[in-house]
Tab-separated table of C-alpha atoms and ligand atoms in Angstrom:
chain	number	residue	atom	x	y	z
G	1	MET	CA	-20.522	4.081	-14.152
G	2	LEU	CA	-19.408	5.202	-10.700
G	3	ASP	CA	-15.738	4.900	-9.791
G	4	PRO	CA	-15.398	1.422	-8.137
G	5	ILE	CA	-13.276	2.990	-5.377
G	6	ILE	CA	-16.490	4.624	-4.106
G	7	TYR	CA	-17.882	1.155	-3.319
G	8	ALA	CA	-14.614	-0.020	-1.776
G	9	VAL	CA	-14.319	2.845	0.743
G	10	PRO	CA	-17.097	1.649	3.134
G	11	VAL	CA	-15.483	-1.832	3.128
G	12	PHE	CA	-12.054	-0.303	3.904
G	13	LEU	CA	-13.517	1.725	6.788
G	14	ALA	CA	-15.412	-1.265	8.225
G	15	MET	CA	-12.289	-3.448	8.103
G	16	MET	CA	-10.229	-0.717	9.790
G	17	ALA	CA	-12.845	-0.464	12.548
G	18	ALA	CA	-12.691	-4.256	13.015
G	19	GLU	CA	-8.868	-4.168	13.153
G	20	TYR	CA	-9.030	-1.353	15.712
G	21	ALA	CA	-11.450	-3.419	17.854
G	22	VAL	CA	-9.123	-6.453	17.690
G	23	GLU	CA	-6.026	-4.443	18.639
G	24	ARG	CA	-7.902	-2.885	21.570
G	25	ARG	CA	-8.874	-6.337	22.817
G	26	ARG	CA	-5.307	-7.571	22.442
G	27	GLY	CA	-3.950	-4.447	24.091
G	28	GLU	CA	-1.567	-3.651	21.217
G	29	PRO	CA	-2.149	-0.087	20.076
G	30	VAL	CA	-1.310	0.207	16.370
G	31	TYR	CA	-3.578	3.132	15.473
G	32	ARG	CA	-2.678	6.732	16.265
G	33	ALA	CA	-5.175	9.435	15.266
G	34	ALA	CA	-2.632	11.714	13.561
G	35	ASP	CA	-0.981	8.872	11.627
G	36	THR	CA	-4.324	7.455	10.484
G	37	ILE	CA	-5.523	10.885	9.369
G	38	SER	CA	-2.259	11.340	7.489
G	39	SER	CA	-2.572	7.990	5.691
G	40	LEU	CA	-6.220	8.510	4.740
G	41	SER	CA	-5.475	12.089	3.615
G	42	LEU	CA	-2.791	10.714	1.307
G	43	GLY	CA	-5.259	8.150	-0.035
G	44	ILE	CA	-7.781	10.912	-0.763
G	45	LEU	CA	-5.159	13.154	-2.365
G	46	SER	CA	-4.023	10.296	-4.599
G	47	GLN	CA	-7.629	9.731	-5.750
G	48	LEU	CA	-8.143	13.476	-6.369
G	49	VAL	CA	-5.102	13.566	-8.659
G	50	ALA	CA	-5.888	10.193	-10.243
G	51	ALA	CA	-9.314	11.472	-11.326
G	52	PHE	CA	-7.325	13.456	-13.906
G	53	SER	CA	-4.012	11.618	-14.340
G	54	LYS	CA	-5.445	8.140	-14.864
G	55	LEU	CA	-7.285	9.413	-17.941
G	56	ALA	CA	-3.949	10.393	-19.494
G	57	ALA	CA	-2.340	7.074	-18.509
G	58	LEU	CA	-5.284	5.078	-19.840
G	59	GLY	CA	-5.335	7.209	-22.996
G	60	ILE	CA	-1.720	6.304	-23.767
G	61	TYR	CA	-2.434	2.622	-23.038
G	62	THR	CA	-5.444	2.635	-25.378
G	63	LEU	CA	-3.493	4.366	-28.151
G	64	VAL	CA	-0.699	1.783	-27.977
G	65	TRP	CA	-3.249	-1.057	-27.858
G	66	GLN	CA	-5.117	0.311	-30.892
G	67	HIS	CA	-2.076	0.918	-33.048
G	68	ALA	CA	0.663	-1.450	-31.913
G	69	ALA	CA	-0.962	-4.549	-30.354
G	70	ILE	CA	0.691	-7.650	-31.792
G	71	TRP	CA	-2.564	-9.615	-31.780
G	72	PRO	CA	-6.011	-8.587	-30.493
G	73	LEU	CA	-7.082	-10.636	-27.469
G	74	PRO	CA	-10.827	-11.195	-26.877
G	75	ALA	CA	-12.277	-9.646	-23.691
G	76	ASP	CA	-14.824	-12.484	-23.375
G	77	SER	CA	-12.291	-15.265	-22.762
G	78	ALA	CA	-11.630	-16.366	-19.174
G	79	TRP	CA	-8.076	-17.315	-20.179
G	80	VAL	CA	-7.404	-13.754	-21.315
G	81	TRP	CA	-8.561	-12.453	-17.911
G	82	VAL	CA	-6.469	-14.942	-15.932
G	83	GLY	CA	-3.440	-14.409	-18.170
G	84	ALA	CA	-3.844	-10.624	-17.987
G	85	LEU	CA	-4.024	-10.708	-14.175
G	86	LEU	CA	-0.839	-12.793	-14.013
G	87	ALA	CA	0.914	-10.560	-16.547
G	88	TYR	CA	-0.262	-7.421	-14.739
G	89	ASP	CA	1.068	-8.788	-11.442
G	90	PHE	CA	4.408	-9.512	-13.142
G	91	CYS	CA	4.604	-5.927	-14.503
G	92	TYR	CA	3.582	-4.646	-11.045
G	93	TYR	CA	6.475	-6.576	-9.479
G	94	TRP	CA	8.942	-4.727	-11.731
G	95	LEU	CA	7.301	-1.330	-11.293
G	96	HIS	CA	7.322	-1.820	-7.520
G	97	ARG	CA	10.898	-3.116	-7.513
G	98	MET	CA	12.134	-0.195	-9.627
G	99	GLY	CA	10.085	2.040	-7.293
G	100	HIS	CA	12.572	1.018	-4.581
G	101	GLU	CA	15.729	0.791	-6.656
G	102	VAL	CA	15.580	3.921	-8.863
G	103	ASN	CA	15.571	7.377	-7.287
G	104	ILE	CA	13.027	9.112	-9.530
G	105	LEU	CA	10.550	6.223	-9.089
G	106	TRP	CA	11.235	6.033	-5.334
G	107	ALA	CA	10.284	9.730	-5.184
G	108	ALA	CA	6.751	8.687	-6.183
G	109	HIS	CA	6.535	5.445	-4.187
G	110	VAL	CA	8.059	6.690	-0.905
G	111	VAL	CA	4.620	8.010	0.190
G	112	HIS	CA	3.394	4.458	0.761
G	113	HIS	CA	6.280	3.794	3.158
G	114	SER	CA	6.528	6.950	5.263
G	115	SER	CA	4.020	5.846	7.923
G	116	GLU	CA	5.782	4.607	11.037
G	117	GLU	CA	2.785	2.438	11.940
G	118	TYR	CA	1.592	-0.663	10.139
G	119	ASN	CA	-2.160	-1.176	9.921
G	120	LEU	CA	-4.924	-1.246	7.306
G	121	SER	CA	-4.845	2.547	7.018
G	122	THR	CA	-1.239	2.257	5.776
G	123	ALA	CA	-2.591	0.456	2.691
G	124	LEU	CA	-4.542	3.564	1.699
G	125	ARG	CA	-1.422	5.709	1.867
G	126	GLN	CA	-0.948	5.977	-1.867
G	127	THR	CA	1.159	8.179	-4.102
G	128	ALA	CA	-0.344	11.107	-6.001
G	129	THR	CA	2.454	11.130	-8.599
G	130	GLY	CA	2.517	7.436	-9.527
G	131	HIS	CA	0.972	8.028	-12.934
G	132	LEU	CA	3.974	10.133	-13.996
G	133	PHE	CA	5.984	7.057	-14.988
G	134	GLY	CA	3.910	4.076	-13.788
G	135	TRP	CA	2.116	3.659	-17.142
G	136	LEU	CA	5.428	2.786	-18.839
G	137	PHE	CA	5.615	-0.529	-16.990
G	138	TYR	CA	2.229	-1.747	-18.259
G	139	LEU	CA	2.757	-1.024	-21.965
G	140	PRO	CA	3.834	-4.661	-22.577
G	141	LEU	CA	0.207	-5.604	-21.797
G	142	ALA	CA	-1.054	-3.167	-24.450
G	143	LEU	CA	1.477	-4.565	-26.928
G	144	ALA	CA	0.335	-8.107	-26.110
G	145	GLY	CA	-3.229	-7.037	-26.971
G	146	VAL	CA	-4.885	-6.957	-23.517
G	147	PRO	CA	-8.017	-4.790	-24.044
G	148	PRO	CA	-8.164	-1.572	-21.940
G	149	LEU	CA	-11.240	-2.779	-20.016
G	150	VAL	CA	-9.458	-5.991	-18.978
G	151	PHE	CA	-6.345	-3.965	-18.074
G	152	VAL	CA	-8.325	-1.575	-15.848
G	153	VAL	CA	-10.216	-4.358	-14.046
G	154	VAL	CA	-7.203	-6.602	-13.369
G	155	GLY	CA	-5.295	-3.496	-12.194
G	156	LEU	CA	-8.070	-2.801	-9.714
G	157	ILE	CA	-8.068	-6.426	-8.515
G	158	ASP	CA	-4.282	-6.269	-8.003
G	159	LEU	CA	-4.585	-3.028	-6.013
G	160	LEU	CA	-7.575	-4.056	-3.889
G	161	TYR	CA	-5.984	-7.421	-3.051
G	162	GLN	CA	-3.108	-5.609	-1.355
G	163	PHE	CA	-5.363	-3.862	1.154
G	164	TRP	CA	-5.765	-6.731	3.621
G	165	VAL	CA	-2.048	-7.553	3.913
G	166	HIS	CA	-1.330	-4.295	5.772
G	167	THR	CA	-2.003	-5.624	9.256
G	168	ARG	CA	-0.096	-6.844	12.296
G	169	GLN	CA	-3.124	-8.775	13.534
G	170	VAL	CA	-2.612	-11.750	11.180
G	171	GLY	CA	0.447	-13.912	11.892
G	172	LYS	CA	2.332	-16.297	9.635
G	173	LEU	CA	0.201	-18.376	7.272
G	174	GLY	CA	2.587	-21.210	6.326
G	175	TRP	CA	2.675	-22.128	2.604
G	176	PHE	CA	0.465	-19.094	1.777
G	177	ASP	CA	3.320	-16.745	2.787
G	178	ARG	CA	5.587	-18.403	0.215
G	179	VAL	CA	3.126	-18.216	-2.699
G	180	PHE	CA	1.094	-15.048	-2.190
G	181	CYS	CA	1.756	-11.564	-0.881
G	182	SER	CA	0.598	-11.855	2.746
G	183	PRO	CA	0.562	-9.848	5.994
G	184	SER	CA	3.764	-11.570	7.166
G	185	ASN	CA	5.881	-11.045	4.058
G	186	HIS	CA	4.506	-7.553	3.384
G	187	ARG	CA	5.393	-6.488	6.948
G	188	VAL	CA	8.992	-7.232	5.978
G	189	HIS	CA	8.559	-5.018	2.904
G	190	HIS	CA	7.593	-2.057	5.117
G	191	GLY	CA	10.490	-2.461	7.573
G	192	GLN	CA	13.541	-0.205	7.719
G	193	ASN	CA	15.735	-2.820	9.433
G	194	ASP	CA	18.735	-3.907	7.319
G	195	TRP	CA	17.276	-7.343	6.609
G	196	CYS	CA	13.972	-5.831	5.401
G	197	LEU	CA	15.292	-3.353	2.832
G	198	ASP	CA	14.384	-3.963	-0.828
G	199	ARG	CA	12.567	-7.254	-0.185
G	200	ASN	CA	9.153	-8.749	-1.040
G	201	TYR	CA	7.797	-6.599	-3.870
G	202	GLY	CA	5.032	-8.941	-5.085
G	203	GLY	CA	1.485	-7.548	-5.424
G	204	ILE	CA	-0.632	-10.725	-5.452
G	205	LEU	CA	2.050	-13.382	-6.003
G	206	ILE	CA	5.180	-13.391	-3.868
G	207	LEU	CA	6.452	-16.118	-6.218
G	208	TRP	CA	8.001	-13.358	-8.362
G	209	ASP	CA	10.301	-12.470	-5.446
G	210	ARG	CA	11.316	-16.089	-5.018
G	211	LEU	CA	11.982	-16.298	-8.755
G	212	PHE	CA	14.095	-13.116	-8.894
G	213	GLY	CA	15.861	-13.463	-5.535
G	214	THR	CA	14.180	-10.703	-3.519
G	215	PHE	CA	12.164	-12.872	-1.095
G	216	THR	CA	12.766	-12.781	2.663
G	217	GLU	CA	10.682	-14.474	5.324
G	218	GLU	CA	9.621	-12.555	8.425
G	219	ARG	CA	11.999	-13.335	11.315
G	220	ASP	CA	10.531	-14.610	14.556
G	221	GLY	CA	11.577	-12.588	17.572
G	222	GLU	CA	13.030	-9.666	15.542
G	223	ALA	CA	10.850	-6.591	15.837
G	224	ILE	CA	10.304	-4.755	12.570
G	225	VAL	CA	10.700	-0.981	12.715
G	226	TYR	CA	8.278	0.507	10.188
G	227	GLY	CA	8.917	3.619	8.124
G	228	ILE	CA	11.681	5.094	5.999
G	229	ARG	CA	15.297	5.972	6.605
G	230	GLY	CA	15.471	9.741	6.396
G	231	GLN	CA	12.367	10.316	8.470
G	232	LEU	CA	9.639	12.501	6.959
G	233	GLY	CA	8.835	14.173	10.304
G	234	SER	CA	5.566	15.672	9.060
G	235	PHE	CA	1.909	14.798	8.489
G	236	ASP	CA	1.605	17.255	5.579
G	237	PRO	CA	0.309	15.279	2.564
G	238	LEU	CA	1.996	17.595	0.048
G	239	ARG	CA	5.340	17.233	1.761
G	240	ALA	CA	4.909	13.443	1.930
G	241	ASN	CA	4.412	13.406	-1.843
G	242	LEU	CA	7.157	15.829	-2.800
G	243	HIS	CA	10.028	15.525	-0.301
G	244	VAL	CA	12.154	13.063	-2.289
G	245	TYR	CA	11.636	15.045	-5.516
G	246	ALA	CA	12.869	18.096	-3.576
G	247	ASP	CA	15.924	16.142	-2.323
G	248	LEU	CA	16.766	15.045	-5.882
G	249	TRP	CA	16.375	18.572	-7.217
G	250	ARG	CA	18.685	19.870	-4.453
G	251	ASP	CA	21.366	17.317	-5.364
G	252	ILE	CA	21.017	18.074	-9.083
G	253	ARG	CA	21.630	21.738	-8.325
G	254	LEU	CA	24.521	21.093	-5.944
G	255	THR	CA	26.541	18.608	-7.986
G	256	ARG	CA	28.904	19.991	-10.610
G	257	ARG	CA	29.341	17.129	-13.103
G	258	GLY	CA	26.664	16.819	-15.795
G	259	SER	CA	26.770	13.001	-15.688
G	260	ASP	CA	26.158	13.062	-11.925
G	261	LYS	CA	23.157	15.346	-12.391
G	262	LEU	CA	21.603	12.640	-14.571
G	263	ARG	CA	22.763	9.842	-12.316
G	264	VAL	CA	20.946	11.409	-9.369
G	265	LEU	CA	17.659	10.558	-11.105
G	266	PHE	CA	18.444	6.931	-11.895
G	267	ALA	CA	20.765	5.814	-9.094
G	268	HIS	CA	19.713	3.605	-6.180
G	269	PRO	CA	18.139	5.668	-3.390
G	270	GLY	CA	20.890	6.378	-0.897
G	271	TRP	CA	23.521	7.170	-3.540
G	272	ARG	CA	24.451	10.851	-3.657
G	273	PRO	CA	27.158	12.712	-5.605
G	274	ALA	CA	30.109	13.315	-3.235
G	275	ASP	CA	30.088	17.102	-3.765
G	276	ALA	CA	26.334	17.374	-3.117
G	277	ALA	CA	26.612	15.185	-0.003
G	278	ALA	CA	29.480	17.355	1.275
G	279	ALA	CA	27.555	20.585	0.629
G	280	ALA	CA	24.313	19.360	2.240
G	281	PRO	CA	25.164	16.472	4.576
G	282	LYS	CA	22.401	14.303	5.982
G	283	PRO	CA	22.478	13.064	9.561
G	284	ALA	CA	23.764	9.498	9.863
G	285	TRP	CA	20.990	6.915	10.115
G	286	ASP	CA	20.935	4.827	13.269
G	287	LEU	CA	18.081	2.373	13.885
G	288	SER	CA	18.827	2.134	17.612
G	289	ARG	CA	18.117	5.868	17.988
G	290	PHE	CA	14.962	5.867	15.877
G	291	GLU	CA	11.958	7.585	17.426
G	292	ARG	CA	8.534	7.751	15.823
G	293	TYR	CA	7.311	11.178	14.741
G	294	ALA	CA	4.522	11.819	17.254
G	295	PRO	CA	4.018	15.453	18.278
G	296	PRO	CA	1.809	15.582	21.380
G	297	LEU	CA	-1.824	15.945	20.343
G	298	PRO	CA	-4.570	16.507	22.941
G	299	ALA	CA	-7.086	13.635	22.622
G	300	ALA	CA	-9.990	16.036	22.065
G	301	TRP	CA	-8.239	17.646	19.095
G	302	GLY	CA	-7.426	14.214	17.698
G	303	LEU	CA	-11.107	13.302	17.858
G	304	HIS	CA	-12.096	16.598	16.282
G	305	ALA	CA	-9.589	16.074	13.459
G	306	LEU	CA	-11.014	12.569	12.853
G	307	LEU	CA	-14.514	14.054	12.563
G	308	GLN	CA	-13.248	16.630	10.079
G	309	LEU	CA	-11.584	13.852	8.105
G	310	ALA	CA	-14.923	12.020	7.945
G	311	VAL	CA	-16.455	15.151	6.422
G	312	LEU	CA	-13.653	15.360	3.852
G	313	ILE	CA	-14.110	11.664	2.989
G	314	ALA	CA	-17.818	12.356	2.310
G	315	PHE	CA	-16.931	15.279	0.024
G	316	SER	CA	-14.211	13.232	-1.720
G	317	LEU	CA	-16.678	10.443	-2.525
G	318	HIS	CA	-19.068	13.070	-3.862
G	319	PHE	CA	-16.206	14.505	-5.931
G	320	LEU	CA	-15.395	11.081	-7.427
G	321	ALA	CA	-19.069	10.548	-8.255
G	322	VAL	CA	-19.570	13.900	-10.019
G	323	VAL	CA	-16.133	14.604	-11.535
G	324	PRO	CA	-16.922	12.868	-14.869
G	325	SER	CA	-19.767	15.332	-15.422
G	326	LEU	CA	-17.842	18.451	-14.294
G	327	GLY	CA	-15.845	20.624	-16.648
G	328	LEU	CA	-12.048	20.572	-16.209
G	329	GLY	CA	-12.014	23.947	-14.418
G	330	ALA	CA	-14.772	23.058	-11.937
G	331	GLY	CA	-13.239	19.615	-11.374
G	332	LEU	CA	-9.819	21.093	-10.622
G	333	ALA	CA	-11.346	23.731	-8.323
G	334	TYR	CA	-13.284	21.068	-6.375
G	335	ALA	CA	-10.203	18.819	-6.083
G	336	GLY	CA	-8.026	21.800	-5.109
G	337	LEU	CA	-10.393	22.832	-2.344
G	338	ILE	CA	-10.471	19.335	-0.815
G	339	GLY	CA	-6.675	19.104	-1.163
G	340	ALA	CA	-6.181	22.441	0.620
G	341	GLN	CA	-8.483	21.295	3.437
G	342	LEU	CA	-6.389	18.129	3.818
G	343	VAL	CA	-3.183	20.155	4.112
G	344	ALA	CA	-4.828	22.428	6.711
G	345	LEU	CA	-6.042	19.348	8.617
G	346	SER	CA	-2.472	18.045	8.766
G	347	ARG	CA	-1.405	21.291	10.475
G	348	LEU	CA	-4.081	20.625	13.065
G	349	THR	CA	-2.738	17.120	13.776
G	350	GLU	CA	0.782	18.504	14.065
G	351	TRP	CA	-0.653	20.812	16.731
G	352	ARG	CA	1.154	23.832	15.336
G	353	PRO	CA	0.920	27.169	17.143
G	354	ALA	CA	-1.286	28.423	14.304
G	355	ALA	CA	-3.688	25.454	14.594
G	356	LEU	CA	-6.626	27.528	15.798
G	357	ARG	CA	-6.220	30.223	13.145
G	358	ILE	CA	-5.829	27.602	10.435
G	359	GLU	CA	-8.955	25.856	11.690
G	360	ALA	CA	-10.931	29.109	11.511
G	361	ALA	CA	-9.709	29.775	7.958
G	362	ARG	CA	-10.455	26.191	6.914
G	363	TRP	CA	-13.970	26.437	8.273
G	364	ALA	CA	-14.617	29.790	6.541
G	365	ALA	CA	-13.273	28.471	3.212
G	366	GLY	CA	-15.529	25.412	3.469
G	367	VAL	CA	-18.664	27.475	4.137
G	368	LEU	CA	-17.813	29.908	1.338
G	369	ALA	CA	-17.167	27.106	-1.151
G	370	VAL	CA	-20.452	25.325	-0.422
G	371	ALA	CA	-22.322	28.673	-0.522
G	372	LEU	CA	-20.848	29.547	-3.923
G	373	SER	CA	-21.243	26.070	-5.418
G	374	PRO	CA	-24.420	24.750	-7.030
G	375	LEU	CA	-24.532	22.002	-4.363
G	376	HIS	CA	-27.715	21.833	-2.289
G	377	GLY	CA	-29.066	19.450	0.302
G	378	TRP	CA	-26.654	17.060	2.013
G	379	PRO	CA	-23.455	19.137	1.621
G	380	TRP	CA	-25.060	21.804	3.802
G	381	LEU	CA	-26.086	19.232	6.371
G	382	VAL	CA	-22.597	17.712	6.513
G	383	LEU	CA	-21.031	21.150	6.674
G	384	ALA	CA	-23.372	22.235	9.467
G	385	LEU	CA	-22.360	19.175	11.507
G	386	ALA	CA	-18.690	19.844	10.794
G	387	SER	CA	-19.041	23.493	11.765
G	388	GLY	CA	-20.833	22.515	14.974
G	389	SER	CA	-17.936	20.220	15.812
G	390	SER	CA	-15.413	22.955	14.972
G	391	ALA	CA	-17.244	25.446	17.191
G	392	VAL	CA	-17.404	23.049	20.150
G	393	TRP	CA	-13.726	22.163	19.928
G	394	ALA	CA	-12.657	25.773	19.357
G	395	VAL	CA	-14.436	26.827	22.565
G	396	TRP	CA	-12.863	23.864	24.390
G	397	ALA	CA	-9.402	24.735	23.078
G	398	LEU	CA	-9.715	28.426	23.932
G	399	ARG	CA	-10.758	27.621	27.491
G	400	ALA	CA	-7.948	25.088	27.812
G	401	MET	CA	-5.512	27.710	26.539
G	402	GLN	CA	-6.818	30.269	29.030
G	403	ARG	CA	-6.031	27.770	31.745
G	404	GLY	CA	-2.595	27.403	30.140
G	405	ALA	CA	-3.118	23.646	29.943
G	406	ALA	CA	-2.933	22.897	26.248
G	407	LEU	CA	-1.028	25.738	24.666
G	408	PRO	CA	0.451	24.627	21.365
G	409	VAL	CA	4.188	24.322	21.839
G	410	ARG	CA	6.689	25.228	19.152
G	411	ARG	CA	8.550	22.047	18.374
G	412	SER	CA	11.790	23.964	18.060
G	413	ALA	CA	11.393	25.645	21.448
G	414	PRO	CA	14.490	25.297	23.608
G	415	PRO	CA	13.997	23.189	26.729
G	416	ALA	CA	13.099	25.177	29.828
G	417	ALA	CA	16.123	26.064	31.918
M	1	ZN	ZN1	7.096	-0.571	-1.622
M	2	ZN	ZN1	2.401	-1.813	1.414
């Protein structure tokens, strides 16, 4: 059976196109090319890793279910499905809440929050390291006897439900906002304003938040500033996935006391050992001085990068379709190649001085990989189109650079005197 995500992707893309059309008509720009590419790249990367990691997570679940389930529940009962969905959503609430309240879990979840925009593409911004500890929170379902098939399907329903709530184009929905996770209450969840922090964790039901005291309604007339405190300042998908782990590792190395080294992992994000904070101070956070990370990107390069992303989406869907029949080595090589292309693409959207060289290397690696692989037919066609696009934009960029109009600027360059 094909991975169900493959069927969901065209629906995601169509809904994003519809949202884009609505925002254009309303004159409220909420899509930026570089941010959208970053979010979709993170979604792809998370699926590339999940192709391997979810097998391990599901394997553990199945083992526990086989050997420790208290009573076996039948997969052909509607009550089991409804109960499992509710129970899954309850476990999700706690996983998500701990994902905001415990450093080592925040390190995995932060990816979903580092976009400074809020639109349907933000929903696809998913962690690549979530399977490290996420499986722990669903073991109660295995112990209760929920069969693995039911667990996988209700998990998918819970995840897919959350796609549509990532939009600014749907306002308040009255009673719905107080029962279900909705665009209004999930906007609050993505805010970095004081009143938004650590609120509204529910996946399908927001009732859990009302039950456990973490619910906050969206405030009329108070603009939400999206993103995280401690700005990422990068579109690199690897950095987005690893930056909090790196921060924790730095503090573990810097702090002297053994108990503090352990506490770094389990404390609330924001807590740091005093000696580590003194040795590597962070700039004070000030919402009034917040500026979105938006390095200038010529529109033509943004369009080119979007086209390249479309090519990588096509290859990612192909990867998901064939990975079950590939050996581990070939699967990892295929995933690694797409991942490397995504990282290179992020350099392009950051409009680094090396953008042109990186683009040439990316193009050469893509041609070489398809030439060496046993793939025939459509991959060549897609690659030919992508190469054509690369060639056109490279010529455009070179000419623009000759005119001195669009030279990539080093972000750290001192201002002209
Ligand atoms: Zn969250
Ligand atoms: Zn979200």
